[in-house]
mmCIF file of C-alpha atoms and ligand atoms in Angstrom:
data_model
loop_
_atom_site.group_PDB
_atom_site.id
_atom_site.type_symbol
_atom_site.label_atom_id
_atom_site.label_comp_id
_atom_site.label_asym_id
_atom_site.label_seq_id
_atom_site.Cartn_x
_atom_site.Cartn_y
_atom_site.Cartn_z
ATOM 1 C CA MET A 1 176.219 -12.201 82.288
ATOM 2 C CA THR A 2 178.308 -15.339 83.252
ATOM 3 C CA HIS A 3 175.670 -17.245 85.790
ATOM 4 C CA ASN A 4 173.642 -14.715 86.195
ATOM 5 C CA ILE A 5 175.873 -12.134 87.205
ATOM 6 C CA GLY A 6 175.367 -7.950 86.149
ATOM 7 C CA HIS A 7 177.244 -6.250 89.766
ATOM 8 C CA ILE A 8 179.580 -7.089 90.953
ATOM 9 C CA THR A 9 181.218 -5.120 93.736
ATOM 10 C CA VAL A 10 184.941 -4.849 94.777
ATOM 11 C CA ILE A 11 185.554 -3.444 99.159
ATOM 12 C CA GLY A 12 188.439 -1.947 99.002
ATOM 13 C CA ALA A 13 190.409 0.747 96.873
ATOM 14 C CA GLY A 14 193.617 0.448 97.823
ATOM 15 C CA ALA A 15 196.633 -1.295 95.453
ATOM 16 C CA MET A 16 194.768 -4.101 94.197
ATOM 17 C CA GLY A 17 191.223 -3.457 94.815
ATOM 18 C CA SER A 18 191.065 -0.413 92.311
ATOM 19 C CA GLN A 19 192.245 -2.267 89.718
ATOM 20 C CA ILE A 20 189.897 -5.727 90.134
ATOM 21 C CA ALA A 21 187.623 -3.693 90.381
ATOM 22 C CA MET A 22 188.887 -1.506 86.952
ATOM 23 C CA VAL A 23 189.192 -5.155 85.522
ATOM 24 C CA SER A 24 185.852 -6.439 87.079
ATOM 25 C CA ALA A 25 184.270 -3.022 84.396
ATOM 26 C CA LEU A 26 186.971 -3.885 81.502
ATOM 27 C CA ALA A 27 185.582 -6.999 81.336
ATOM 28 C CA GLY A 28 181.304 -5.453 81.446
ATOM 29 C CA PHE A 29 180.032 -6.074 85.073
ATOM 30 C CA SER A 30 178.822 -3.427 86.477
ATOM 31 C CA THR A 31 180.524 -2.573 89.100
ATOM 32 C CA THR A 32 181.068 -0.827 92.678
ATOM 33 C CA VAL A 33 184.405 0.112 94.672
ATOM 34 C CA VAL A 34 183.545 0.595 98.433
ATOM 35 C CA ASP A 35 185.813 2.576 100.196
ATOM 36 C CA ILE A 36 185.746 4.463 104.039
ATOM 37 C CA SER A 37 187.377 6.761 102.967
ATOM 38 C CA GLN A 38 186.440 8.948 100.246
ATOM 39 C CA ASP A 39 190.542 10.025 99.639
ATOM 40 C CA SER A 40 191.036 6.421 98.718
ATOM 41 C CA LEU A 41 188.766 6.206 96.337
ATOM 42 C CA ASP A 42 189.460 10.183 94.451
ATOM 43 C CA ARG A 43 192.991 8.086 94.111
ATOM 44 C CA ALA A 44 191.782 5.227 93.292
ATOM 45 C CA ARG A 45 190.628 7.164 90.204
ATOM 46 C CA GLN A 46 192.774 9.489 89.172
ATOM 47 C CA GLN A 47 195.312 6.381 88.972
ATOM 48 C CA LEU A 48 193.058 3.849 87.119
ATOM 49 C CA TRP A 49 191.561 6.560 85.170
ATOM 50 C CA SER A 50 195.654 7.173 84.365
ATOM 51 C CA ARG A 51 196.518 3.841 83.621
ATOM 52 C CA VAL A 52 193.174 3.414 80.798
ATOM 53 C CA ASP A 53 194.648 6.081 79.409
ATOM 54 C CA ARG A 54 197.972 5.267 78.952
ATOM 55 C CA ASP A 55 196.174 1.822 77.695
ATOM 56 C CA VAL A 56 193.788 3.642 75.099
ATOM 57 C CA GLU A 57 197.583 5.485 73.422
ATOM 58 C CA LYS A 58 199.535 2.515 73.408
ATOM 59 C CA GLY A 59 197.056 0.939 71.442
ATOM 60 C CA ARG A 60 196.615 -1.885 74.142
ATOM 61 C CA ARG A 61 192.750 -1.043 74.513
ATOM 62 C CA THR A 62 190.367 0.916 72.092
ATOM 63 C CA ALA A 63 189.061 4.402 73.285
ATOM 64 C CA GLU A 64 185.163 3.363 73.097
ATOM 65 C CA ASP A 65 185.362 -0.227 76.056
ATOM 66 C CA VAL A 66 187.903 2.228 78.480
ATOM 67 C CA GLU A 67 184.964 4.694 78.245
ATOM 68 C CA GLN A 68 181.988 2.080 78.683
ATOM 69 C CA ALA A 69 184.003 0.580 81.585
ATOM 70 C CA LYS A 70 184.332 3.912 83.970
ATOM 71 C CA ASP A 71 181.185 4.868 82.692
ATOM 72 C CA ARG A 72 180.590 1.241 84.738
ATOM 73 C CA LEU A 73 182.744 2.242 87.220
ATOM 74 C CA VAL A 74 180.499 3.314 90.142
ATOM 75 C CA PHE A 75 183.290 4.220 93.694
ATOM 76 C CA SER A 76 180.915 4.921 96.583
ATOM 77 C CA THR A 77 181.193 5.293 101.166
ATOM 78 C CA GLN A 78 178.248 3.967 101.531
ATOM 79 C CA GLN A 79 178.635 -1.201 101.431
ATOM 80 C CA ASP A 80 174.998 -1.733 102.697
ATOM 81 C CA GLU A 81 173.671 0.808 99.754
ATOM 82 C CA ALA A 82 176.297 -0.278 97.167
ATOM 83 C CA VAL A 83 175.583 -3.779 97.758
ATOM 84 C CA ALA A 84 172.366 -4.039 97.739
ATOM 85 C CA HIS A 85 171.779 -5.543 94.857
ATOM 86 C CA THR A 86 174.648 -7.251 94.094
ATOM 87 C CA ASP A 87 175.135 -10.628 93.044
ATOM 88 C CA PHE A 88 179.527 -11.140 93.588
ATOM 89 C CA VAL A 89 181.699 -9.016 96.355
ATOM 90 C CA ILE A 90 184.461 -9.190 95.911
ATOM 91 C CA GLU A 91 186.715 -8.449 99.545
ATOM 92 C CA ALA A 92 190.007 -6.697 99.305
ATOM 93 C CA ALA A 93 190.606 -4.772 102.708
ATOM 94 C CA ILE A 94 193.380 -4.857 105.077
ATOM 95 C CA GLU A 95 195.310 -8.459 105.693
ATOM 96 C CA ASP A 96 193.335 -8.369 109.040
ATOM 97 C CA ARG A 97 191.000 -11.558 109.953
ATOM 98 C CA SER A 98 188.511 -9.800 112.551
ATOM 99 C CA ILE A 99 188.427 -6.829 110.543
ATOM 100 C CA LYS A 100 186.936 -8.839 107.201
ATOM 101 C CA ARG A 101 185.001 -10.919 109.309
ATOM 102 C CA ASP A 102 183.152 -7.193 110.830
ATOM 103 C CA ILE A 103 182.634 -6.753 106.500
ATOM 104 C CA PHE A 104 181.088 -10.075 106.065
ATOM 105 C CA ALA A 105 178.672 -10.155 109.304
ATOM 106 C CA GLN A 106 178.100 -7.280 107.271
ATOM 107 C CA LEU A 107 177.418 -8.305 103.503
ATOM 108 C CA ASP A 108 175.707 -11.224 104.927
ATOM 109 C CA LYS A 109 172.929 -9.137 106.357
ATOM 110 C CA THR A 110 172.916 -6.617 103.348
ATOM 111 C CA ALA A 111 174.063 -8.316 99.971
ATOM 112 C CA PRO A 112 170.778 -10.477 98.452
ATOM 113 C CA ALA A 113 170.653 -14.204 99.656
ATOM 114 C CA HIS A 114 171.772 -15.454 96.205
ATOM 115 C CA ALA A 115 175.203 -13.003 96.524
ATOM 116 C CA ILE A 116 178.207 -14.750 96.381
ATOM 117 C CA LEU A 117 181.529 -13.546 98.333
ATOM 118 C CA THR A 118 184.603 -13.458 97.752
ATOM 119 C CA THR A 119 187.328 -12.552 99.738
ATOM 120 C CA ASN A 120 191.055 -11.262 97.704
ATOM 121 C CA SER A 121 193.544 -12.448 100.674
ATOM 122 C CA SER A 122 196.214 -14.105 99.322
ATOM 123 C CA ASN A 123 196.696 -15.768 103.585
ATOM 124 C CA ILE A 124 193.529 -15.683 105.408
ATOM 125 C CA MET A 125 191.532 -18.389 104.016
ATOM 126 C CA SER A 126 188.110 -18.162 103.644
ATOM 127 C CA SER A 127 187.468 -20.793 106.190
ATOM 128 C CA GLN A 128 188.084 -18.477 108.615
ATOM 129 C CA ILE A 129 185.927 -15.627 108.229
ATOM 130 C CA ALA A 130 182.257 -17.966 106.745
ATOM 131 C CA ASP A 131 181.413 -18.750 109.944
ATOM 132 C CA ALA A 132 179.926 -15.050 110.752
ATOM 133 C CA THR A 133 177.958 -14.989 107.678
ATOM 134 C CA ASN A 134 174.741 -17.219 107.455
ATOM 135 C CA ARG A 135 175.746 -18.227 104.356
ATOM 136 C CA PRO A 136 179.272 -20.468 104.256
ATOM 137 C CA ASP A 137 178.411 -22.483 101.196
ATOM 138 C CA LYS A 138 178.682 -18.888 99.663
ATOM 139 C CA VAL A 139 182.612 -17.397 100.895
ATOM 140 C CA CYS A 140 185.627 -18.433 98.881
ATOM 141 C CA ASN A 141 189.167 -16.831 99.026
ATOM 142 C CA MET A 142 189.571 -15.088 94.870
ATOM 143 C CA HIS A 143 192.912 -13.944 95.101
ATOM 144 C CA PHE A 144 195.013 -11.921 92.320
ATOM 145 C CA PHE A 145 197.884 -10.418 91.931
ATOM 146 C CA ASN A 146 199.966 -6.954 92.056
ATOM 147 C CA PRO A 147 199.470 -5.367 89.466
ATOM 148 C CA ALA A 148 195.155 -6.971 89.044
ATOM 149 C CA LEU A 149 195.774 -5.323 86.157
ATOM 150 C CA VAL A 150 198.491 -7.270 83.983
ATOM 151 C CA MET A 151 198.544 -10.022 86.223
ATOM 152 C CA ALA A 152 196.737 -13.483 84.716
ATOM 153 C CA GLY A 153 196.741 -15.330 87.272
ATOM 154 C CA VAL A 154 193.650 -15.850 89.848
ATOM 155 C CA GLU A 155 193.345 -18.406 92.049
ATOM 156 C CA VAL A 156 189.946 -20.024 93.447
ATOM 157 C CA VAL A 157 190.437 -21.391 96.781
ATOM 158 C CA PRO A 158 187.746 -23.441 98.074
ATOM 159 C CA HIS A 159 186.687 -24.084 101.995
ATOM 160 C CA ALA A 160 185.357 -27.154 103.004
ATOM 161 C CA GLY A 161 181.874 -25.650 102.928
ATOM 162 C CA THR A 162 181.834 -23.944 99.743
ATOM 163 C CA SER A 163 179.045 -25.324 97.712
ATOM 164 C CA GLN A 164 180.267 -26.109 93.942
ATOM 165 C CA GLU A 165 178.100 -24.804 92.407
ATOM 166 C CA THR A 166 180.595 -20.688 94.079
ATOM 167 C CA ILE A 167 182.936 -22.483 92.597
ATOM 168 C CA GLU A 168 181.730 -22.847 89.775
ATOM 169 C CA THR A 169 180.637 -19.691 89.661
ATOM 170 C CA THR A 170 183.610 -17.797 91.073
ATOM 171 C CA ILE A 171 185.620 -19.986 88.439
ATOM 172 C CA ALA A 172 182.760 -18.345 85.622
ATOM 173 C CA VAL A 173 183.969 -14.981 86.747
ATOM 174 C CA THR A 174 187.242 -15.163 86.784
ATOM 175 C CA GLU A 175 187.196 -16.594 83.075
ATOM 176 C CA ALA A 176 185.008 -14.163 81.990
ATOM 177 C CA PHE A 177 187.380 -10.937 83.891
ATOM 178 C CA GLY A 178 189.894 -12.692 80.768
ATOM 179 C CA LYS A 179 192.292 -14.218 83.446
ATOM 180 C CA ASP A 180 194.206 -17.599 84.059
ATOM 181 C CA ILE A 181 192.244 -19.693 86.802
ATOM 182 C CA ILE A 182 194.985 -21.199 89.492
ATOM 183 C CA GLU A 183 192.132 -23.114 91.080
ATOM 184 C CA LEU A 184 193.467 -25.023 94.199
ATOM 185 C CA LYS A 185 191.517 -29.031 96.491
ATOM 186 C CA GLN A 186 191.774 -27.313 98.831
ATOM 187 C CA GLU A 187 192.813 -24.550 101.925
ATOM 188 C CA ILE A 188 196.226 -24.430 102.206
ATOM 189 C CA PRO A 189 198.263 -20.891 104.608
ATOM 190 C CA GLY A 190 200.048 -18.536 101.579
ATOM 191 C CA PHE A 191 197.585 -21.475 98.566
ATOM 192 C CA VAL A 192 199.960 -22.348 95.514
ATOM 193 C CA ALA A 193 201.960 -19.195 94.441
ATOM 194 C CA ASN A 194 202.628 -17.171 97.274
ATOM 195 C CA ARG A 195 203.939 -19.859 98.657
ATOM 196 C CA LEU A 196 206.454 -20.304 96.442
ATOM 197 C CA LEU A 197 207.430 -16.988 96.305
ATOM 198 C CA ASN A 198 207.833 -17.673 99.837
ATOM 199 C CA ALA A 199 210.333 -20.186 99.626
ATOM 200 C CA ILE A 200 212.285 -17.182 97.463
ATOM 201 C CA ARG A 201 211.766 -13.637 99.662
ATOM 202 C CA VAL A 202 212.665 -15.758 102.659
ATOM 203 C CA GLU A 203 215.691 -17.655 100.725
ATOM 204 C CA ALA A 204 216.783 -13.763 99.612
ATOM 205 C CA LEU A 205 216.587 -12.435 102.927
ATOM 206 C CA ASN A 206 218.600 -15.134 104.579
ATOM 207 C CA LEU A 207 221.315 -14.247 101.874
ATOM 208 C CA TYR A 208 220.959 -9.901 102.432
ATOM 209 C CA ASP A 209 221.045 -11.073 106.379
ATOM 210 C CA ALA A 210 224.078 -13.009 106.258
ATOM 211 C CA GLY A 211 225.975 -10.431 104.284
ATOM 212 C CA ILE A 212 226.074 -12.954 101.148
ATOM 213 C CA ALA A 213 225.584 -10.353 98.889
ATOM 214 C CA ASP A 214 223.663 -6.569 98.693
ATOM 215 C CA PHE A 215 220.218 -6.444 97.592
ATOM 216 C CA GLU A 216 220.801 -5.816 94.667
ATOM 217 C CA ASP A 217 222.710 -8.149 94.060
ATOM 218 C CA ILE A 218 220.498 -9.966 95.357
ATOM 219 C CA ASP A 219 217.218 -9.117 92.412
ATOM 220 C CA GLN A 220 219.236 -8.599 89.374
ATOM 221 C CA ALA A 221 220.217 -12.408 89.730
ATOM 222 C CA ALA A 222 216.480 -13.166 90.284
ATOM 223 C CA ARG A 223 216.295 -10.713 86.912
ATOM 224 C CA SER A 224 219.801 -11.758 85.197
ATOM 225 C CA ALA A 225 220.741 -15.132 85.969
ATOM 226 C CA LEU A 226 216.235 -16.398 86.837
ATOM 227 C CA ARG A 227 214.639 -14.465 84.260
ATOM 228 C CA HIS A 228 212.071 -13.173 86.456
ATOM 229 C CA PRO A 229 210.543 -10.259 86.180
ATOM 230 C CA MET A 230 211.170 -8.489 88.728
ATOM 231 C CA GLY A 231 214.112 -9.712 91.771
ATOM 232 C CA PRO A 232 212.898 -10.240 95.555
ATOM 233 C CA PHE A 233 213.592 -6.930 97.202
ATOM 234 C CA GLU A 234 212.228 -5.485 94.010
ATOM 235 C CA LEU A 235 209.105 -7.215 94.177
ATOM 236 C CA MET A 236 208.476 -6.325 97.973
ATOM 237 C CA ASP A 237 208.282 -3.049 97.272
ATOM 238 C CA LEU A 238 205.576 -3.073 94.364
ATOM 239 C CA VAL A 239 203.713 -5.530 97.365
ATOM 240 C CA GLY A 240 203.412 -3.370 100.200
ATOM 241 C CA ILE A 241 205.825 -4.685 103.043
ATOM 242 C CA ASP A 242 203.591 -4.167 105.571
ATOM 243 C CA VAL A 243 201.436 -6.717 103.164
ATOM 244 C CA ALA A 244 204.657 -8.866 103.262
ATOM 245 C CA TYR A 245 204.617 -8.696 106.933
ATOM 246 C CA LEU A 246 201.511 -8.880 108.268
ATOM 247 C CA VAL A 247 201.153 -12.077 105.342
ATOM 248 C CA ARG A 248 203.307 -14.131 107.167
ATOM 249 C CA MET A 249 202.869 -13.163 110.500
ATOM 250 C CA ALA A 250 198.456 -13.782 109.822
ATOM 251 C CA GLU A 251 199.447 -17.500 108.433
ATOM 252 C CA TYR A 252 202.332 -17.823 112.013
ATOM 253 C CA GLU A 253 199.751 -17.130 114.167
ATOM 254 C CA GLN A 254 196.919 -19.042 112.436
ATOM 255 C CA THR A 255 199.635 -22.173 112.354
ATOM 256 C CA GLY A 256 201.870 -21.275 115.154
ATOM 257 C CA ASN A 257 204.877 -22.379 112.733
ATOM 258 C CA GLU A 258 208.001 -20.635 113.938
ATOM 259 C CA ALA A 259 209.341 -20.861 110.543
ATOM 260 C CA ALA A 260 206.167 -18.315 109.572
ATOM 261 C CA LYS A 261 206.946 -15.308 111.357
ATOM 262 C CA PRO A 262 208.504 -12.321 109.777
ATOM 263 C CA HIS A 263 212.115 -12.470 108.900
ATOM 264 C CA PRO A 264 213.620 -10.116 111.143
ATOM 265 C CA LYS A 265 215.044 -7.901 108.186
ATOM 266 C CA LEU A 266 211.665 -7.285 106.851
ATOM 267 C CA ALA A 267 210.351 -6.768 109.627
ATOM 268 C CA GLU A 268 212.217 -4.382 111.264
ATOM 269 C CA LYS A 269 211.108 -2.410 107.665
ATOM 270 C CA TYR A 270 207.880 -2.772 108.212
ATOM 271 C CA GLU A 271 208.066 -1.559 112.093
ATOM 272 C CA ALA A 272 210.027 1.509 110.578
ATOM 273 C CA GLY A 273 206.774 2.120 108.549
ATOM 274 C CA ASP A 274 208.761 1.815 104.817
ATOM 275 C CA TYR A 275 206.607 0.040 103.146
ATOM 276 C CA GLY A 276 207.751 0.366 99.832
ATOM 277 C CA ARG A 277 206.747 1.775 96.423
ATOM 278 C CA LYS A 278 203.726 3.168 98.217
ATOM 279 C CA THR A 279 205.690 5.377 101.236
ATOM 280 C CA GLY A 280 208.855 6.194 99.065
ATOM 281 C CA GLN A 281 211.278 3.677 100.990
ATOM 282 C CA GLY A 282 211.124 0.453 101.346
ATOM 283 C CA TRP A 283 214.340 -1.651 100.186
ATOM 284 C CA TYR A 284 215.617 0.719 97.514
ATOM 285 C CA GLN A 285 213.708 4.918 97.815
ATOM 286 C CA TYR A 286 211.513 6.363 94.991
ATOM 287 C CA ALA A 287 210.561 9.331 93.740
ATOM 288 C CA GLU A 288 207.136 11.473 94.530
HETATM 289 N N1 CAA B 1 199.257 -1.263 87.860
HETATM 290 C C1 CAA B 1 198.956 -1.493 87.128
HETATM 291 N N2 CAA B 1 199.880 -1.569 85.056
HETATM 292 C C2 CAA B 1 201.219 -1.419 86.074
HETATM 293 C C3 CAA B 1 201.756 -1.800 86.751
HETATM 294 C C4 CAA B 1 200.979 -0.850 87.317
HETATM 295 N N3 CAA B 1 202.309 -0.706 88.687
HETATM 296 N N4 CAA B 1 202.996 -1.169 86.777
HETATM 297 C C5 CAA B 1 203.100 -1.595 85.454
HETATM 298 N N5 CAA B 1 202.451 -1.768 84.765
HETATM 299 C C6 CAA B 1 202.230 -2.398 83.205
HETATM 300 C C7 CAA B 1 201.937 -0.931 82.419
HETATM 301 O O1 CAA B 1 201.216 -1.154 81.451
HETATM 302 C C8 CAA B 1 203.202 -1.111 81.749
HETATM 303 O O2 CAA B 1 203.208 -0.221 80.331
HETATM 304 P P1 CAA B 1 203.484 1.050 80.416
HETATM 305 O O3 CAA B 1 203.992 1.938 81.389
HETATM 306 O O4 CAA B 1 204.532 1.382 78.790
HETATM 307 O O5 CAA B 1 201.950 1.311 80.142
HETATM 308 C C9 CAA B 1 203.839 -2.440 81.156
HETATM 309 O O6 CAA B 1 202.577 -3.378 82.856
HETATM 310 C C10 CAA B 1 205.212 -1.898 81.590
HETATM 311 O O7 CAA B 1 205.706 -1.650 82.937
HETATM 312 P P2 CAA B 1 207.161 -1.514 83.266
HETATM 313 O O8 CAA B 1 207.755 -1.068 81.692
HETATM 314 O O9 CAA B 1 207.538 -0.302 83.750
HETATM 315 O O10 CAA B 1 207.820 -2.296 83.645
HETATM 316 P P3 CAA B 1 207.638 -4.214 83.661
HETATM 317 O O11 CAA B 1 207.493 -4.688 81.899
HETATM 318 O O12 CAA B 1 208.673 -4.492 84.851
HETATM 319 O O13 CAA B 1 206.959 -3.995 83.860
HETATM 320 C C11 CAA B 1 204.921 -5.955 85.508
HETATM 321 C C12 CAA B 1 205.889 -4.299 85.690
HETATM 322 C C13 CAA B 1 204.027 -5.988 85.650
HETATM 323 C C14 CAA B 1 204.612 -4.932 86.783
HETATM 324 C C15 CAA B 1 205.886 -6.730 85.550
HETATM 325 O O14 CAA B 1 207.138 -6.490 86.966
HETATM 326 C C16 CAA B 1 205.727 -7.309 86.800
HETATM 327 O O15 CAA B 1 205.362 -9.101 86.749
HETATM 328 N N6 CAA B 1 206.686 -8.133 87.881
HETATM 329 C C17 CAA B 1 206.101 -9.319 89.075
HETATM 330 C C18 CAA B 1 204.916 -8.975 89.004
HETATM 331 C C19 CAA B 1 204.406 -10.882 90.265
HETATM 332 O O16 CAA B 1 205.431 -10.735 90.714
HETATM 333 N N7 CAA B 1 202.977 -9.991 90.860
HETATM 334 C C20 CAA B 1 202.850 -10.712 91.956
HETATM 335 C C21 CAA B 1 203.131 -10.036 93.248
HETATM 336 S S1 CAA B 1 202.721 -11.563 94.614
HETATM 337 C C22 CAA B 1 200.754 -10.900 94.429
HETATM 338 O O17 CAA B 1 200.557 -10.261 94.431
HETATM 339 C C23 CAA B 1 200.861 -11.695 95.793
HETATM 340 C C24 CAA B 1 199.963 -10.590 97.341
HETATM 341 O O18 CAA B 1 198.873 -11.602 97.903
HETATM 342 C C25 CAA B 1 201.158 -9.963 97.774
#
């Protein structure tokens, strides 16, 4: 048990939430992943099981570890019930401030008073959510990267009112997950990693938009000339064009900074519903 954390709840069984929940279960925590949609939960279970079974086949994990982790992971549509005895919540629902505020207000009513409430949001800072609860000192960002089962880094970001104890416990949970901690001293939209990522993405979109090179060649430059594991366009497709767009929109709305507005080429893809791998079409086309 880490800082007396026995049970962890993850809200949202999308690409991020489901893998975060699996990370938690693999780390030995009794874990519940909650989603309003039973279909999303069924899909998450099927995808996670095939991921971890493959890890066993490839000798990356033992069959015993994986079976125990599966037993520790509960899939539920009942948020209130799931959090009634939880110690630590990681919210990974849609990037929408008012939805997150509603979720946090409800968590505050139903989770035990000691429970820490974190958000995986990449761009909505916890100060914008914490005041929807009566425990703002127990709220912070705990930001994972996609795919969460693979990516080692996690940003831990307190807001001005987050207590030292909350920061320490969140760091301890991150360590127990086997992840590398990127600790921010204060909030900033985009945190650190996404600010770096965005600088590359904006430049890539500008080069493409100006007709300097095709997006495939820009990706090639990132991979072959800079040794990035993926090019910026491939990465948008992996993370989700919708996520990339909404993150920029949230920053624009928070700061009023015109430069934060989603790039027109990104907006075009978003408006067409071409979200990347998840819809089969983004910058690239994906087979079923
Ligand atoms: N979920 C879980 N595991 C995955 C995965 C996925 N979606 N995709 C790949 N993997 C794992 C698998 O274990 C896979 O091995 P097997 O196929 O043998 O099972 C292993 O990674 C290698 O995969 P691939 O051979 O298909 O391809 P790869 O070597 O290029 O690795 C990658 C894939 C790990 C995704 C790698 O390309 C990479 O690191 N890309 C960059 C990802 C990145 O930058 N993420 C950050 C995004 S920004 C973000 O997330 C912030 C935000 O706020 C939105």
